[in-house]
Coordinates of C-alpha atoms in Angstrom, one line a residue:
M183 CA 100.0 57.9 122.0
S184 CA 103.3 57.8 119.2
E185 CA 106.1 60.7 119.6
T186 CA 106.1 63.5 116.8
Q187 CA 109.3 64.6 115.4
L188 CA 109.9 67.2 117.7
Q189 CA 109.3 65.4 120.8
A190 CA 111.6 62.6 119.3
A191 CA 114.1 65.0 119.1
R192 CA 113.7 66.7 122.2
A193 CA 114.1 62.9 124.0
G194 CA 117.6 62.9 122.0
K195 CA 116.3 60.5 119.4
I196 CA 117.7 60.4 115.9
T197 CA 114.6 58.9 113.7
P198 CA 114.9 57.3 110.2
A199 CA 113.3 60.6 109.1
M200 CA 116.2 62.6 110.5
E201 CA 118.6 60.0 109.0
Q202 CA 116.9 60.5 105.5
V203 CA 116.8 64.3 105.6
A204 CA 120.8 64.6 107.0
A205 CA 121.6 61.8 104.0
Q206 CA 119.7 64.2 101.6
E207 CA 121.5 67.3 102.8
G208 CA 125.0 65.9 103.4
Q209 CA 124.9 66.6 106.9
D210 CA 125.1 65.0 110.4
A211 CA 122.0 63.3 111.6
G212 CA 122.7 64.8 115.2
S213 CA 122.8 68.3 114.2
I214 CA 119.6 67.7 112.0
R215 CA 118.3 66.7 115.5
E216 CA 119.5 69.5 117.4
L217 CA 117.7 71.5 114.9
V218 CA 114.7 69.9 114.7
A219 CA 114.3 69.9 118.9
Q220 CA 114.8 73.4 118.9
G221 CA 111.8 74.3 116.1
K222 CA 114.3 75.4 113.8
I223 CA 113.7 72.5 110.9
A224 CA 110.1 70.7 110.7
I225 CA 110.1 67.4 109.0
P226 CA 106.2 67.0 107.9
A227 CA 106.0 63.2 107.9
N228 CA 102.7 61.7 109.1
P229 CA 103.0 57.9 109.5
G230 CA 99.7 57.5 107.5
H231 CA 101.7 58.8 104.4
T232 CA 103.2 55.7 103.9
S233 CA 104.6 56.5 100.0
L234 CA 106.4 59.3 102.1
A235 CA 110.5 60.2 101.2
P236 CA 110.9 62.8 103.8
R237 CA 112.3 66.1 103.5
G238 CA 113.3 68.8 105.9
V239 CA 112.6 72.5 105.9
G240 CA 114.8 75.2 107.7
Q241 CA 117.8 76.3 109.6
G242 CA 121.1 75.1 107.4
L243 CA 119.1 73.4 104.9
S244 CA 118.6 73.9 101.3
V245 CA 115.8 76.3 100.1
K246 CA 112.6 74.1 99.4
V247 CA 110.0 74.5 96.8
N248 CA 106.4 73.6 97.1
A249 CA 103.5 73.1 94.2
N250 CA 99.9 74.0 94.4
L251 CA 97.5 71.6 93.0
G252 CA 93.8 70.8 92.9
S253 CA 90.8 71.4 91.5
S254 CA 88.0 74.1 91.1
P255 CA 84.3 73.9 91.1
D256 CA 84.8 75.0 87.2
R257 CA 87.5 72.6 86.5
C258 CA 87.4 68.9 88.7
D259 CA 89.4 66.3 86.5
P260 CA 90.8 63.7 88.4
V261 CA 93.1 62.5 86.0
E262 CA 94.1 66.1 85.1
E263 CA 95.4 66.4 88.6
A264 CA 97.4 62.8 88.5
E265 CA 99.1 64.7 85.4
K266 CA 99.8 68.1 87.3
L267 CA 101.2 65.9 90.2
A268 CA 103.3 63.8 87.6
A269 CA 104.4 67.5 86.6
A270 CA 105.1 68.9 89.8
L271 CA 107.3 66.0 90.7
E272 CA 109.3 66.0 86.9
A273 CA 110.2 69.1 87.7
G274 CA 111.6 69.0 91.3
A275 CA 109.0 69.8 93.7
D276 CA 110.0 69.2 97.5
A277 CA 106.3 68.9 98.4
V278 CA 102.7 69.8 97.3
M279 CA 99.6 70.9 98.4
D280 CA 96.1 69.7 97.4
L281 CA 93.7 72.7 97.6
S282 CA 90.6 71.2 95.8
T283 CA 87.6 72.9 96.1
G284 CA 85.5 71.1 93.0
G285 CA 84.2 66.9 92.8
D286 CA 85.4 64.2 95.2
L287 CA 87.8 66.1 97.8
T288 CA 88.2 63.0 99.3
A289 CA 89.1 61.3 96.3
M290 CA 91.3 63.7 95.1
R291 CA 93.4 63.9 98.4
R292 CA 93.9 60.5 98.5
Q293 CA 95.2 60.1 95.4
V294 CA 97.4 62.6 95.8
L295 CA 98.6 60.9 98.8
N296 CA 99.0 57.6 97.3
L297 CA 100.9 59.0 94.6
S298 CA 103.5 61.3 96.1
P299 CA 107.1 60.7 97.5
V300 CA 107.4 64.3 99.1
P301 CA 105.1 65.9 101.9
V302 CA 101.4 66.4 101.0
G303 CA 100.1 69.6 102.5
T304 CA 95.9 70.7 103.0
V305 CA 94.0 73.7 103.8
P306 CA 90.9 71.7 106.1
I307 CA 88.9 74.7 106.2
Y308 CA 88.5 74.5 101.9
Q309 CA 86.8 70.8 102.7
A310 CA 84.4 72.2 105.2
A311 CA 83.3 75.0 103.0
V312 CA 82.1 73.1 100.1
E313 CA 80.4 70.5 102.4
V314 CA 78.3 72.9 104.2
T315 CA 77.7 74.4 100.9
A316 CA 76.6 71.5 99.2
E317 CA 74.0 70.7 102.3
G318 CA 72.4 74.1 101.4
R319 CA 74.2 75.7 104.1
G320 CA 76.6 79.2 103.5
I321 CA 80.4 79.7 104.8
I322 CA 78.8 81.5 107.8
D323 CA 77.3 78.2 109.0
I324 CA 80.2 76.3 108.9
T325 CA 80.3 75.1 113.0
A326 CA 83.3 74.7 114.8
E327 CA 82.5 70.4 114.8
D328 CA 82.6 71.0 111.0
L329 CA 86.1 72.4 110.8
F330 CA 87.7 69.7 113.4
R331 CA 85.6 66.7 112.2
V332 CA 87.1 67.4 108.8
I333 CA 90.8 68.4 110.4
E334 CA 90.8 65.1 112.3
Q335 CA 90.1 62.9 109.1
Q336 CA 92.7 64.3 106.5
A337 CA 95.3 63.9 109.3
A338 CA 93.8 60.3 109.8
E339 CA 94.4 60.1 106.1
G340 CA 98.3 60.6 106.0
V341 CA 98.2 64.4 105.5
D342 CA 101.8 65.8 106.3
F343 CA 101.0 69.4 106.8
M344 CA 98.0 71.9 107.4
T345 CA 97.6 75.1 106.4
V346 CA 95.6 77.0 109.4
H347 CA 94.4 80.3 109.7
C348 CA 94.6 80.2 113.5
G349 CA 95.9 84.2 113.6
V350 CA 93.0 85.7 111.8
T351 CA 91.4 87.0 114.9
R352 CA 88.5 89.6 116.1
A353 CA 91.4 91.8 116.7
A354 CA 93.1 91.3 113.5
V355 CA 89.9 91.8 111.7
E356 CA 89.5 95.1 113.2
H357 CA 93.0 96.1 112.3
L358 CA 92.4 95.0 108.9
R359 CA 88.8 97.2 109.0
S360 CA 90.8 100.4 110.4
E361 CA 93.7 100.1 108.1
G362 CA 92.0 100.9 104.4
R363 CA 93.5 98.4 102.7
I364 CA 93.1 98.5 99.1
T365 CA 92.5 94.7 98.5
D366 CA 91.4 93.4 101.7
V367 CA 91.6 89.9 102.2
V368 CA 93.1 87.5 99.4
S369 CA 93.8 84.7 101.2
R370 CA 90.6 82.1 100.6
G371 CA 90.8 80.7 103.8
G372 CA 91.2 84.0 105.3
S373 CA 88.3 85.1 104.0
F374 CA 86.2 82.4 104.6
L375 CA 87.2 83.2 108.7
T376 CA 86.9 86.7 108.5
C377 CA 83.4 86.6 107.3
W378 CA 82.6 83.4 109.5
M379 CA 83.7 86.0 112.3
L380 CA 82.0 89.0 110.8
A381 CA 78.5 87.3 110.6
N382 CA 78.3 85.6 113.7
E383 CA 80.2 88.0 116.0
Q384 CA 82.4 85.2 117.2
E385 CA 85.9 84.4 117.8
N386 CA 87.6 82.4 115.0
P387 CA 87.2 78.7 116.6
L388 CA 90.9 78.0 115.2
Y389 CA 92.1 80.2 117.7
E390 CA 89.6 80.0 120.5
Q391 CA 90.0 76.0 120.1
Y392 CA 94.1 75.7 119.4
D393 CA 94.6 73.0 121.8
R394 CA 92.0 70.9 120.5
L395 CA 94.0 71.9 117.2
L396 CA 97.1 70.1 118.9
D397 CA 95.8 67.0 120.1
I398 CA 95.0 66.3 116.5
C399 CA 98.6 67.2 114.9
Q400 CA 100.2 65.7 118.3
K401 CA 98.5 62.4 117.7
H402 CA 99.3 62.3 114.1
D403 CA 102.4 64.2 113.6
V404 CA 100.7 66.5 111.7
T405 CA 103.2 69.9 110.9
L406 CA 101.0 73.2 111.5
S407 CA 101.7 75.5 108.8
L408 CA 100.4 78.6 110.5
G409 CA 98.7 80.5 107.6
D410 CA 99.0 84.2 106.5
G411 CA 95.3 84.8 106.2
L412 CA 95.8 88.5 106.3
R413 CA 99.0 88.8 103.8
P414 CA 99.1 91.5 101.4
G415 CA 97.1 90.7 98.1
C416 CA 99.1 93.6 96.3
L417 CA 102.2 96.0 97.2
A418 CA 100.2 98.8 98.8
D419 CA 98.7 96.7 101.4
A420 CA 102.4 95.1 102.7
T421 CA 103.8 95.2 106.1
D422 CA 100.9 97.3 107.4
R423 CA 99.0 96.7 110.8
A424 CA 96.9 93.6 110.1
Q425 CA 100.1 91.4 108.4
V426 CA 102.1 92.1 111.5
S427 CA 99.3 91.7 114.3
E428 CA 98.8 88.3 112.7
L429 CA 102.3 87.8 112.7
I430 CA 102.8 88.3 116.3
T431 CA 99.7 86.2 117.3
L432 CA 101.3 83.4 115.3
G433 CA 104.7 83.9 117.4
A434 CA 102.5 83.0 120.4
L435 CA 100.8 80.3 118.7
T436 CA 104.3 78.6 117.4
Q437 CA 106.1 78.3 121.6
R438 CA 102.3 76.8 122.5
A439 CA 102.6 74.2 119.3
W440 CA 106.2 73.4 120.5
D441 CA 105.1 72.8 124.1
A442 CA 102.5 70.4 122.8
G443 CA 105.1 68.5 120.8
V444 CA 103.9 69.9 117.2
Q445 CA 106.5 70.7 114.4
V446 CA 105.4 74.1 112.7
M447 CA 106.2 76.4 109.8
I448 CA 104.9 79.9 109.5
E449 CA 103.6 81.0 106.2
G450 CA 104.4 84.6 104.9
P451 CA 103.1 87.4 102.6
G452 CA 102.1 87.1 98.8
H453 CA 102.8 90.3 97.3
V454 CA 105.8 92.9 98.8
P455 CA 107.8 95.3 97.5
L456 CA 111.4 94.2 96.4
D457 CA 112.7 96.6 99.2
Q458 CA 110.6 95.3 102.0
V459 CA 111.3 91.7 101.5
Q460 CA 114.1 91.5 103.5
A461 CA 112.7 93.0 106.6
N462 CA 109.3 90.5 106.0
V463 CA 111.9 87.6 106.8
V464 CA 113.7 89.2 109.8
L465 CA 110.2 90.3 111.5
Q466 CA 108.9 86.5 110.8
K467 CA 112.3 85.0 112.4
R468 CA 112.3 87.3 115.2
L469 CA 108.3 87.4 116.4
C470 CA 108.1 83.5 115.7
H471 CA 111.4 82.3 117.4
G472 CA 113.2 81.2 114.2
A473 CA 110.9 78.9 112.8
P474 CA 110.7 77.9 109.5
F475 CA 109.3 80.5 106.8
Y476 CA 107.2 79.4 104.1
V477 CA 106.6 82.4 101.4
L478 CA 104.4 82.5 98.7
G479 CA 106.3 84.3 96.3
P480 CA 106.2 86.7 97.3
L481 CA 105.2 88.8 94.3
V482 CA 107.1 91.8 94.1
T483 CA 104.9 93.5 91.2
D484 CA 101.2 93.3 90.9
I485 CA 101.0 93.8 86.9
A486 CA 103.0 90.6 85.8
A487 CA 99.6 88.7 84.8
G488 CA 100.8 86.1 82.4
H489 CA 104.2 86.1 84.0
D490 CA 103.7 86.1 87.7
H491 CA 106.0 83.3 88.2
V492 CA 108.7 85.2 87.0
A493 CA 107.9 88.1 89.4
C494 CA 107.5 85.3 92.2
A495 CA 110.9 83.6 91.2
I496 CA 112.7 87.3 91.9
G497 CA 110.9 88.3 95.2
G498 CA 111.5 84.1 96.1
A499 CA 115.3 84.4 95.8
L500 CA 115.4 87.6 97.9
A501 CA 113.4 85.9 100.5
A502 CA 115.2 82.8 100.5
W503 CA 118.8 84.5 100.9
A504 CA 117.6 86.5 103.6
G505 CA 116.1 83.8 105.7
A506 CA 113.0 82.0 104.3
D507 CA 113.1 78.5 104.1
F508 CA 110.4 77.1 101.7
L509 CA 109.0 78.8 99.0
C510 CA 105.5 78.4 97.5
Y511 CA 105.5 78.2 93.4
V512 CA 103.3 80.6 91.5
T513 CA 102.6 79.3 87.7
P514 CA 101.8 82.0 84.6
S515 CA 98.3 81.7 85.3
E516 CA 98.2 83.1 88.9
H517 CA 95.3 85.6 88.7
L518 CA 94.0 84.5 85.6
A519 CA 92.8 80.8 85.7
L520 CA 93.6 77.3 87.3
P521 CA 96.9 76.1 86.2
G522 CA 97.2 72.9 84.3
P523 CA 100.4 70.5 83.8
N524 CA 102.6 72.8 82.1
D525 CA 101.7 75.8 84.5
V526 CA 102.7 73.7 86.8
Y527 CA 106.0 72.4 85.5
E528 CA 107.2 75.9 84.5
G529 CA 106.0 77.0 87.9
V530 CA 108.2 74.5 89.8
I531 CA 111.1 75.1 87.5
T532 CA 111.1 78.7 87.8
T533 CA 110.9 78.9 91.9
R534 CA 113.3 76.1 91.6
I535 CA 116.1 78.3 89.9
A536 CA 115.0 81.3 92.6
A537 CA 115.7 78.5 95.3
H538 CA 118.8 77.2 93.8
A539 CA 120.5 81.0 93.6
A540 CA 119.3 81.4 97.4
D541 CA 121.6 78.5 98.2
I542 CA 124.5 79.6 96.4
A543 CA 124.2 83.1 98.3
R544 CA 123.7 81.4 101.5
G545 CA 126.9 79.3 101.0
N546 CA 125.3 76.0 100.0
Q547 CA 128.7 73.9 99.1
A548 CA 126.1 71.4 96.9
A549 CA 125.2 74.2 95.1
I550 CA 128.3 76.2 94.5
A551 CA 129.6 72.8 93.6
R552 CA 126.8 72.4 90.9
D553 CA 127.5 75.4 89.2
R554 CA 131.0 75.1 89.3
A555 CA 130.7 71.7 87.4
M556 CA 128.4 73.4 84.8
A557 CA 130.9 76.0 84.1
Q558 CA 133.4 72.9 83.4
A559 CA 131.4 71.2 81.2
R560 CA 130.2 74.2 78.9
K561 CA 134.6 75.0 79.0
A562 CA 135.0 71.1 77.8
M563 CA 131.9 71.9 75.4
D564 CA 130.3 68.6 77.1
W565 CA 126.6 68.4 76.3
D566 CA 125.9 65.1 78.0
A567 CA 126.9 66.6 81.5
M568 CA 125.8 70.0 80.9
F569 CA 122.2 68.8 80.5
E570 CA 122.8 66.5 83.6
L571 CA 123.6 69.2 85.3
C572 CA 120.9 71.7 84.7
L573 CA 117.6 72.4 86.5
D574 CA 115.8 71.5 83.5
P575 CA 117.1 68.5 81.0
K576 CA 113.7 68.1 79.2
T577 CA 113.9 71.8 78.2
A578 CA 117.1 72.6 77.3
K579 CA 117.3 69.3 75.2
A580 CA 114.3 70.2 73.6
M581 CA 115.5 73.4 72.6
R582 CA 119.1 71.9 71.3
A583 CA 117.4 69.9 69.3
G584 CA 115.2 72.0 67.8
S585 CA 117.9 73.9 66.8
P586 CA 120.8 71.6 65.4
P587 CA 124.3 73.4 65.0
G588 CA 126.5 72.9 61.7
E589 CA 129.3 71.8 64.1
E590 CA 128.3 69.5 66.8
E591 CA 130.2 70.6 70.0
V592 CA 128.6 74.3 69.5
C593 CA 125.0 75.8 69.0
T594 CA 123.6 78.0 67.0
M595 CA 124.0 81.1 68.6
C596 CA 127.0 81.7 67.5
G597 CA 128.6 78.7 65.7
K598 CA 131.7 78.7 64.0
Y599 CA 132.2 81.7 65.8
C600 CA 131.6 80.1 69.4
A601 CA 133.8 82.2 71.8
M602 CA 134.3 79.2 74.0
K603 CA 135.6 77.5 71.2
L604 CA 138.1 79.7 69.5
V605 CA 139.7 80.4 73.0
N606 CA 140.0 76.8 73.9
E607 CA 141.7 76.5 70.5
H608 CA 144.1 79.2 70.6
L609 CA 144.6 79.8 74.1
H610 CA 145.2 76.5 75.3
G611 CA 145.5 74.4 71.7
K612 CA 143.0 72.6 71.8
D613 CA 141.3 71.0 68.7

């Protein structure tokens, strides 16, 4: 049986993936190995994903951005899914997740794995639910064998990380019931398991058979992304007993995964008031032993429909500054429709802005140097350098081309009254 990144790190070995992450981050490979060994950095890198260029997530690394892709029962075009993946990669996503629930799910996932050089994640219970309903059964009829067969299949195909809602236990559901939430459960996987447990009066098989899950993940070096199935779906539900009880369980499951040589990330809440974001990050890091934290947003208001990517970026910047390691994007169509390629591109760029702002606040020297270089390029009126340095050169170039100035070195905002041009001329004597 092959070693996982975690097992190799604990044995004192520096793997090629660790060397690649170190080169990307401008760090020493030995330091990366040490933090992988401690579980504070995860490198999702299934050996079966042959097109992968690994990325690291966790302590001391740049904040990473994930883009969710995937079809739905109402919209399942493989061509569009390939376009969405291309848009995510062009915009600079560090990872993608295939959340398809419509069409040929295996073909969709294999397409993403073949085309993606970044880590690919899934939520296996989606495929299990689609398959049982296609057979005329209901979601409450999913069996443990249905679920673990899908997990084994996806792991063998090369999926790098999997969201599994192991902390949605019967006890957590009782906390949910007594809490009196407004939005109850908004996680799709969390809702499947909640309904299954209520209907069958049995424990969550992902929790009850956790060792079986660990065996599969260790065999294929799949990183567990321990999902927040009871994440709040509105500000009023944030940081309640249901959410925190699940997080406590995930902390215990993190230690068990590490003991089995399996890498772990912890998923965090979706809707959180601005004043609770930092507390949520501190709580996760404490309860889950410093494991990498992967947050959806968080969205800091419930009323930004059509602009939820902005609400996400505000919360994401604060969460990452407080210690979150991995930001899951939100697109402008969140809560409204399945995103298309343009939504994907805009969502990734907006979340990358949040990640970069957090990197600066966290003292990342490469991020700080990039902003300083941009300031110098602006002072020099060097448009080529400005386009090269900005996070979205394509949009920046198109905006400038669409409104050409009368004088080449300025833009049409100020024209000949450009403050920087005037001061360059009179303070520094530059023509």
